[in-house]
């Protein structure tokens, strides 16, 4: 049985990678995919991409194994090259580590780079085969995606990793500031997914349709339900997802009604809120009673908004954009902000 080897950082995994892997897998009996990683290099790559995410080698391993889990003649491995000189200086050490990790020395080495032919001397008896070196079939490279912008080349990203790179827009504000209306317009404008405010749905489904029936333990459940809805929305996103509120707003209501913070919501805020853009809506539009609202008294809206802003600062959210004006003004401002951030 002959074995093939294909390797790379796969950051990010894209359709060009997939095409080369697919073709390589049809040219040998068994294909080993090696993900080479260096923690420091990984951090620099993320900076270049301008992505507000903690993505490491395990994410890439998961993307690759999930993609090829049904093909038993393909194996995926991680090889740490942090202490190895960069190519081509560390080829000997890297090859030894690949053989030790996979348990095999390859018969064929597949890549799209001519310079990788030098690896033949480090894997005795192997042959380097070029595949789509001119990138004719899939005209993209990981370097191009990183340097030119991931959202400009979204169509080339492998589907499995797109949810990790979704641009997340959190729309926040106190009650009756037009959050839901703005979210709906933005989702239609960008033809993408959005997450509705879970509080209203939760009250209807679990509290008999009245917020008076809310109990302290409900806030953690609402925050968790909202987070699960977010994860689902990311999988159906077209580059970005619009979020109608998030954990801090849930915690804000908990403090208003219960006089204290919910620990589950607090943990979710501190560990699961990596949003790319925060848009805060000021309470200067007409207050509308939808049957669940109770805070429209003169002066109360401003006091509540001040509390929410204090909580944003408390949780370290200092970079947010406040939008005022009528609904038309807010929509135009929000679109301009999103376009600017995604294209920067």
GROMACS .gro file of C-alpha atoms in nm:
model
  344
    1UNK     CA    1   0.000   0.000   0.000
    2UNK     CA    2   0.143   0.337  -0.098
    3UNK     CA    3   0.096   0.643   0.118
    4UNK     CA    4   0.072   1.010   0.035
    5UNK     CA    5   0.143   1.320   0.239
    6UNK     CA    6  -0.004   1.667   0.217
    7UNK     CA    7   0.075   1.938   0.469
    8UNK     CA    8   0.015   2.303   0.553
    9UNK     CA    9  -0.108   2.549   0.811
   10UNK     CA   10  -0.454   2.559   0.650
   11UNK     CA   11  -0.523   2.898   0.801
   12UNK     CA   12  -0.789   2.941   0.697
   13UNK     CA   13  -0.905   2.617   0.537
   14UNK     CA   14  -1.035   2.705   0.191
   15UNK     CA   15  -1.169   2.542  -0.123
   16UNK     CA   16  -0.824   2.539  -0.283
   17UNK     CA   17  -0.698   2.323   0.003
   18UNK     CA   18  -0.999   2.096  -0.031
   19UNK     CA   19  -0.946   2.051  -0.404
   20UNK     CA   20  -0.579   1.957  -0.364
   21UNK     CA   21  -0.657   1.718  -0.078
   22UNK     CA   22  -0.935   1.553  -0.277
   23UNK     CA   23  -0.715   1.498  -0.581
   24UNK     CA   24  -0.424   1.376  -0.369
   25UNK     CA   25  -0.648   1.125  -0.193
   26UNK     CA   26  -0.743   0.970  -0.528
   27UNK     CA   27  -0.377   0.923  -0.627
   28UNK     CA   28  -0.267   0.706  -0.335
   29UNK     CA   29  -0.397   0.425  -0.117
   30UNK     CA   30  -0.379   0.627   0.203
   31UNK     CA   31  -0.335   1.000   0.253
   32UNK     CA   32  -0.187   1.160   0.564
   33UNK     CA   33  -0.280   1.526   0.617
   34UNK     CA   34  -0.034   1.704   0.845
   35UNK     CA   35  -0.132   2.034   1.005
   36UNK     CA   36   0.190   2.213   1.093
   37UNK     CA   37   0.151   2.472   1.363
   38UNK     CA   38   0.346   2.727   1.560
   39UNK     CA   39   0.154   2.913   1.831
   40UNK     CA   40   0.335   3.243   1.775
   41UNK     CA   41   0.295   3.225   1.398
   42UNK     CA   42  -0.073   3.141   1.448
   43UNK     CA   43  -0.125   3.458   1.652
   44UNK     CA   44   0.042   3.667   1.384
   45UNK     CA   45  -0.174   3.513   1.113
   46UNK     CA   46  -0.488   3.604   1.309
   47UNK     CA   47  -0.364   3.960   1.349
   48UNK     CA   48  -0.307   3.983   0.976
   49UNK     CA   49  -0.662   3.866   0.919
   50UNK     CA   50  -0.799   4.117   1.168
   51UNK     CA   51  -1.019   3.848   1.321
   52UNK     CA   52  -1.144   3.886   1.679
   53UNK     CA   53  -1.125   3.515   1.759
   54UNK     CA   54  -0.923   3.267   1.957
   55UNK     CA   55  -0.856   3.011   1.686
   56UNK     CA   56  -0.583   2.755   1.741
   57UNK     CA   57  -0.452   2.434   1.588
   58UNK     CA   58  -0.729   2.230   1.749
   59UNK     CA   59  -0.989   2.426   1.558
   60UNK     CA   60  -0.808   2.348   1.232
   61UNK     CA   61  -0.774   1.982   1.330
   62UNK     CA   62  -1.145   1.969   1.399
   63UNK     CA   63  -1.234   2.137   1.068
   64UNK     CA   64  -1.020   1.889   0.876
   65UNK     CA   65  -1.134   1.578   1.058
   66UNK     CA   66  -1.496   1.683   1.033
   67UNK     CA   67  -1.454   1.737   0.658
   68UNK     CA   68  -1.298   1.395   0.597
   69UNK     CA   69  -1.450   1.184   0.874
   70UNK     CA   70  -1.632   0.958   0.626
   71UNK     CA   71  -1.318   0.871   0.427
   72UNK     CA   72  -1.127   0.603   0.615
   73UNK     CA   73  -0.821   0.620   0.390
   74UNK     CA   74  -0.748   0.977   0.504
   75UNK     CA   75  -0.581   1.049   0.838
   76UNK     CA   76  -0.523   1.391   0.992
   77UNK     CA   77  -0.240   1.480   1.232
   78UNK     CA   78  -0.097   1.779   1.418
   79UNK     CA   79   0.277   1.848   1.408
   80UNK     CA   80   0.421   2.116   1.634
   81UNK     CA   81   0.700   2.300   1.454
   82UNK     CA   82   0.740   2.579   1.711
   83UNK     CA   83   1.099   2.480   1.791
   84UNK     CA   84   1.199   2.406   1.430
   85UNK     CA   85   1.361   2.663   1.198
   86UNK     CA   86   1.133   2.779   0.915
   87UNK     CA   87   1.136   2.617   0.570
   88UNK     CA   88   1.376   2.517   0.420
   89UNK     CA   89   1.622   2.528   0.712
   90UNK     CA   90   1.429   2.293   0.938
   91UNK     CA   91   1.328   2.035   0.677
   92UNK     CA   92   1.523   1.748   0.833
   93UNK     CA   93   1.379   1.801   1.181
   94UNK     CA   94   1.030   1.856   1.044
   95UNK     CA   95   1.044   1.537   0.834
   96UNK     CA   96   1.159   1.333   1.132
   97UNK     CA   97   0.870   1.469   1.335
   98UNK     CA   98   0.620   1.390   1.059
   99UNK     CA   99   0.743   1.029   1.036
  100UNK     CA  100   0.726   0.990   1.415
  101UNK     CA  101   0.375   1.139   1.432
  102UNK     CA  102   0.220   0.950   1.139
  103UNK     CA  103   0.422   0.631   1.186
  104UNK     CA  104   0.511   0.634   0.816
  105UNK     CA  105   0.743   0.781   0.558
  106UNK     CA  106   0.536   0.884   0.254
  107UNK     CA  107   0.578   0.747  -0.096
  108UNK     CA  108   0.432   1.066  -0.244
  109UNK     CA  109   0.439   1.427  -0.129
  110UNK     CA  110   0.162   1.642  -0.274
  111UNK     CA  111   0.165   2.021  -0.285
  112UNK     CA  112   0.106   2.320  -0.512
  113UNK     CA  113   0.454   2.464  -0.452
  114UNK     CA  114   0.754   2.366  -0.668
  115UNK     CA  115   0.995   2.450  -0.388
  116UNK     CA  116   0.857   2.161  -0.183
  117UNK     CA  117   1.040   1.916  -0.414
  118UNK     CA  118   1.336   1.955  -0.176
  119UNK     CA  119   1.146   1.739   0.072
  120UNK     CA  120   1.216   1.429  -0.139
  121UNK     CA  121   1.563   1.406   0.013
  122UNK     CA  122   1.422   1.399   0.366
  123UNK     CA  123   1.169   1.124   0.297
  124UNK     CA  124   1.380   0.847   0.134
  125UNK     CA  125   1.225   0.700  -0.179
  126UNK     CA  126   0.949   0.960  -0.197
  127UNK     CA  127   0.836   1.160  -0.500
  128UNK     CA  128   0.700   1.513  -0.498
  129UNK     CA  129   0.394   1.571  -0.719
  130UNK     CA  130   0.262   1.915  -0.806
  131UNK     CA  131  -0.114   1.968  -0.807
  132UNK     CA  132  -0.272   2.282  -0.951
  133UNK     CA  133   0.046   2.485  -0.896
  134UNK     CA  134  -0.096   2.779  -1.092
  135UNK     CA  135  -0.419   2.771  -0.895
  136UNK     CA  136  -0.625   2.755  -1.211
  137UNK     CA  137  -0.908   2.546  -1.068
  138UNK     CA  138  -0.948   2.744  -0.746
  139UNK     CA  139  -0.776   3.082  -0.789
  140UNK     CA  140  -0.705   3.161  -0.423
  141UNK     CA  141  -0.442   3.113  -0.154
  142UNK     CA  142  -0.457   3.135   0.225
  143UNK     CA  143  -0.210   3.427   0.212
  144UNK     CA  144  -0.436   3.615  -0.027
  145UNK     CA  145  -0.738   3.559   0.197
  146UNK     CA  146  -0.551   3.676   0.505
  147UNK     CA  147  -0.400   3.985   0.344
  148UNK     CA  148  -0.694   4.100   0.131
  149UNK     CA  149  -0.967   4.025   0.383
  150UNK     CA  150  -1.160   3.716   0.474
  151UNK     CA  151  -1.498   3.872   0.394
  152UNK     CA  152  -1.387   3.971   0.044
  153UNK     CA  153  -1.311   3.606  -0.028
  154UNK     CA  154  -1.589   3.448   0.175
  155UNK     CA  155  -1.701   3.223  -0.112
  156UNK     CA  156  -1.364   3.046  -0.104
  157UNK     CA  157  -1.374   2.953   0.265
  158UNK     CA  158  -1.444   2.589   0.341
  159UNK     CA  159  -1.800   2.562   0.469
  160UNK     CA  160  -1.692   2.388   0.789
  161UNK     CA  161  -1.492   2.687   0.915
  162UNK     CA  162  -1.722   2.970   0.810
  163UNK     CA  163  -1.914   2.980   1.143
  164UNK     CA  164  -1.587   3.058   1.322
  165UNK     CA  165  -1.523   3.366   1.107
  166UNK     CA  166  -1.875   3.512   1.096
  167UNK     CA  167  -1.878   3.887   1.160
  168UNK     CA  168  -2.093   3.929   1.470
  169UNK     CA  169  -2.297   4.247   1.517
  170UNK     CA  170  -2.457   4.298   1.859
  171UNK     CA  171  -2.748   4.544   1.868
  172UNK     CA  172  -2.806   4.660   2.225
  173UNK     CA  173  -3.018   4.912   2.412
  174UNK     CA  174  -3.291   4.941   2.670
  175UNK     CA  175  -3.652   4.855   2.593
  176UNK     CA  176  -3.836   5.018   2.300
  177UNK     CA  177  -3.529   5.159   2.127
  178UNK     CA  178  -3.595   4.984   1.797
  179UNK     CA  179  -3.351   4.695   1.835
  180UNK     CA  180  -3.571   4.427   1.683
  181UNK     CA  181  -3.685   4.649   1.396
  182UNK     CA  182  -3.327   4.743   1.311
  183UNK     CA  183  -3.216   4.377   1.328
  184UNK     CA  184  -3.487   4.273   1.087
  185UNK     CA  185  -3.395   4.543   0.836
  186UNK     CA  186  -3.023   4.462   0.860
  187UNK     CA  187  -3.081   4.089   0.815
  188UNK     CA  188  -3.285   4.157   0.502
  189UNK     CA  189  -3.029   4.409   0.372
  190UNK     CA  190  -2.740   4.163   0.406
  191UNK     CA  191  -2.948   3.853   0.322
  192UNK     CA  192  -2.821   3.682   0.634
  193UNK     CA  193  -2.925   3.525   0.962
  194UNK     CA  194  -3.022   3.709   1.277
  195UNK     CA  195  -3.102   3.614   1.636
  196UNK     CA  196  -3.418   3.753   1.792
  197UNK     CA  197  -3.432   3.868   2.152
  198UNK     CA  198  -3.485   3.549   2.349
  199UNK     CA  199  -3.646   3.728   2.644
  200UNK     CA  200  -3.977   3.790   2.471
  201UNK     CA  201  -3.998   3.433   2.340
  202UNK     CA  202  -3.903   3.293   2.680
  203UNK     CA  203  -4.173   3.494   2.859
  204UNK     CA  204  -4.437   3.369   2.617
  205UNK     CA  205  -4.318   3.007   2.631
  206UNK     CA  206  -4.229   2.969   3.000
  207UNK     CA  207  -4.390   3.255   3.194
  208UNK     CA  208  -4.747   3.260   3.072
  209UNK     CA  209  -4.686   3.567   2.861
  210UNK     CA  210  -4.618   3.797   3.156
  211UNK     CA  211  -4.280   3.927   3.271
  212UNK     CA  212  -4.427   3.944   3.623
  213UNK     CA  213  -4.382   3.566   3.635
  214UNK     CA  214  -4.005   3.580   3.575
  215UNK     CA  215  -3.789   3.434   3.852
  216UNK     CA  216  -3.419   3.482   3.924
  217UNK     CA  217  -3.319   3.145   3.775
  218UNK     CA  218  -3.486   3.234   3.444
  219UNK     CA  219  -3.219   3.486   3.346
  220UNK     CA  220  -2.940   3.230   3.321
  221UNK     CA  221  -3.165   3.010   3.108
  222UNK     CA  222  -3.248   3.301   2.878
  223UNK     CA  223  -2.880   3.387   2.837
  224UNK     CA  224  -2.797   3.024   2.758
  225UNK     CA  225  -3.089   2.985   2.515
  226UNK     CA  226  -2.980   3.303   2.337
  227UNK     CA  227  -2.623   3.174   2.310
  228UNK     CA  228  -2.742   2.845   2.159
  229UNK     CA  229  -2.954   3.040   1.909
  230UNK     CA  230  -2.645   3.241   1.815
  231UNK     CA  231  -2.444   2.927   1.741
  232UNK     CA  232  -2.721   2.800   1.516
  233UNK     CA  233  -2.742   3.134   1.335
  234UNK     CA  234  -2.366   3.137   1.264
  235UNK     CA  235  -2.404   2.812   1.071
  236UNK     CA  236  -2.661   2.976   0.842
  237UNK     CA  237  -2.484   3.308   0.803
  238UNK     CA  238  -2.392   3.501   0.492
  239UNK     CA  239  -2.066   3.654   0.624
  240UNK     CA  240  -2.232   3.825   0.921
  241UNK     CA  241  -2.500   3.763   1.182
  242UNK     CA  242  -2.713   4.028   1.351
  243UNK     CA  243  -2.785   3.978   1.721
  244UNK     CA  244  -3.086   4.135   1.892
  245UNK     CA  245  -2.934   4.191   2.241
  246UNK     CA  246  -2.686   3.964   2.421
  247UNK     CA  247  -2.579   3.866   2.772
  248UNK     CA  248  -2.517   4.213   2.915
  249UNK     CA  249  -2.869   4.323   2.826
  250UNK     CA  250  -3.005   4.008   2.990
  251UNK     CA  251  -2.799   4.086   3.301
  252UNK     CA  252  -2.924   4.445   3.292
  253UNK     CA  253  -3.284   4.325   3.316
  254UNK     CA  254  -3.188   4.082   3.590
  255UNK     CA  255  -3.049   4.366   3.801
  256UNK     CA  256  -3.352   4.584   3.732
  257UNK     CA  257  -3.605   4.320   3.832
  258UNK     CA  258  -3.413   4.105   4.081
  259UNK     CA  259  -3.166   4.355   4.225
  260UNK     CA  260  -2.866   4.128   4.169
  261UNK     CA  261  -2.660   3.962   3.895
  262UNK     CA  262  -2.711   3.610   3.767
  263UNK     CA  263  -2.390   3.397   3.785
  264UNK     CA  264  -2.465   3.190   3.473
  265UNK     CA  265  -2.522   3.502   3.266
  266UNK     CA  266  -2.210   3.656   3.416
  267UNK     CA  267  -1.999   3.355   3.309
  268UNK     CA  268  -2.139   3.361   2.956
  269UNK     CA  269  -2.065   3.733   2.922
  270UNK     CA  270  -1.707   3.691   3.036
  271UNK     CA  271  -1.627   3.382   2.829
  272UNK     CA  272  -1.854   3.368   2.524
  273UNK     CA  273  -1.896   3.718   2.382
  274UNK     CA  274  -1.646   3.778   2.101
  275UNK     CA  275  -1.858   4.021   1.900
  276UNK     CA  276  -1.697   4.227   1.625
  277UNK     CA  277  -1.922   4.532   1.638
  278UNK     CA  278  -2.140   4.671   1.916
  279UNK     CA  279  -2.421   4.908   1.818
  280UNK     CA  280  -2.602   5.084   2.102
  281UNK     CA  281  -2.941   5.246   2.036
  282UNK     CA  282  -3.025   5.551   2.243
  283UNK     CA  283  -3.376   5.588   2.395
  284UNK     CA  284  -3.481   5.885   2.184
  285UNK     CA  285  -3.745   5.718   1.968
  286UNK     CA  286  -4.108   5.696   2.077
  287UNK     CA  287  -4.175   5.441   2.350
  288UNK     CA  288  -4.416   5.174   2.225
  289UNK     CA  289  -4.612   4.947   2.457
  290UNK     CA  290  -4.606   4.595   2.312
  291UNK     CA  291  -4.778   4.432   2.610
  292UNK     CA  292  -4.452   4.333   2.782
  293UNK     CA  293  -4.293   4.673   2.840
  294UNK     CA  294  -4.326   4.871   3.162
  295UNK     CA  295  -4.046   5.127   3.169
  296UNK     CA  296  -4.168   5.417   2.961
  297UNK     CA  297  -4.215   5.674   3.237
  298UNK     CA  298  -4.054   6.019   3.185
  299UNK     CA  299  -3.690   6.012   3.288
  300UNK     CA  300  -3.690   5.638   3.350
  301UNK     CA  301  -3.567   5.552   3.002
  302UNK     CA  302  -3.265   5.780   3.044
  303UNK     CA  303  -3.184   5.635   3.387
  304UNK     CA  304  -3.206   5.282   3.253
  305UNK     CA  305  -2.985   5.371   2.959
  306UNK     CA  306  -2.726   5.512   3.199
  307UNK     CA  307  -2.735   5.183   3.395
  308UNK     CA  308  -2.682   4.982   3.077
  309UNK     CA  309  -2.385   5.198   2.979
  310UNK     CA  310  -2.237   5.148   3.327
  311UNK     CA  311  -2.270   4.774   3.285
  312UNK     CA  312  -2.103   4.785   2.944
  313UNK     CA  313  -1.805   4.956   3.105
  314UNK     CA  314  -1.812   4.710   3.393
  315UNK     CA  315  -1.779   4.418   3.151
  316UNK     CA  316  -1.506   4.589   2.951
  317UNK     CA  317  -1.715   4.685   2.648
  318UNK     CA  318  -1.578   5.033   2.579
  319UNK     CA  319  -1.579   5.028   2.201
  320UNK     CA  320  -1.940   5.065   2.096
  321UNK     CA  321  -2.125   5.301   1.864
  322UNK     CA  322  -2.433   5.485   1.985
  323UNK     CA  323  -2.695   5.559   1.721
  324UNK     CA  324  -2.960   5.826   1.763
  325UNK     CA  325  -3.226   5.975   1.541
  326UNK     CA  326  -3.525   5.825   1.365
  327UNK     CA  327  -3.544   5.470   1.231
  328UNK     CA  328  -3.423   5.575   0.887
  329UNK     CA  329  -3.120   5.751   1.032
  330UNK     CA  330  -3.031   5.453   1.247
  331UNK     CA  331  -3.057   5.207   0.960
  332UNK     CA  332  -2.828   5.415   0.739
  333UNK     CA  333  -2.577   5.465   1.019
  334UNK     CA  334  -2.575   5.094   1.106
  335UNK     CA  335  -2.516   4.987   0.744
  336UNK     CA  336  -2.233   5.239   0.708
  337UNK     CA  337  -2.071   5.111   1.028
  338UNK     CA  338  -2.097   4.745   0.930
  339UNK     CA  339  -1.965   4.803   0.578
  340UNK     CA  340  -1.675   5.007   0.709
  341UNK     CA  341  -1.576   4.750   0.971
  342UNK     CA  342  -1.604   4.449   0.740
  343UNK     CA  343  -1.405   4.612   0.461
  344UNK     CA  344  -1.131   4.760   0.678
   0.00000   0.00000   0.00000
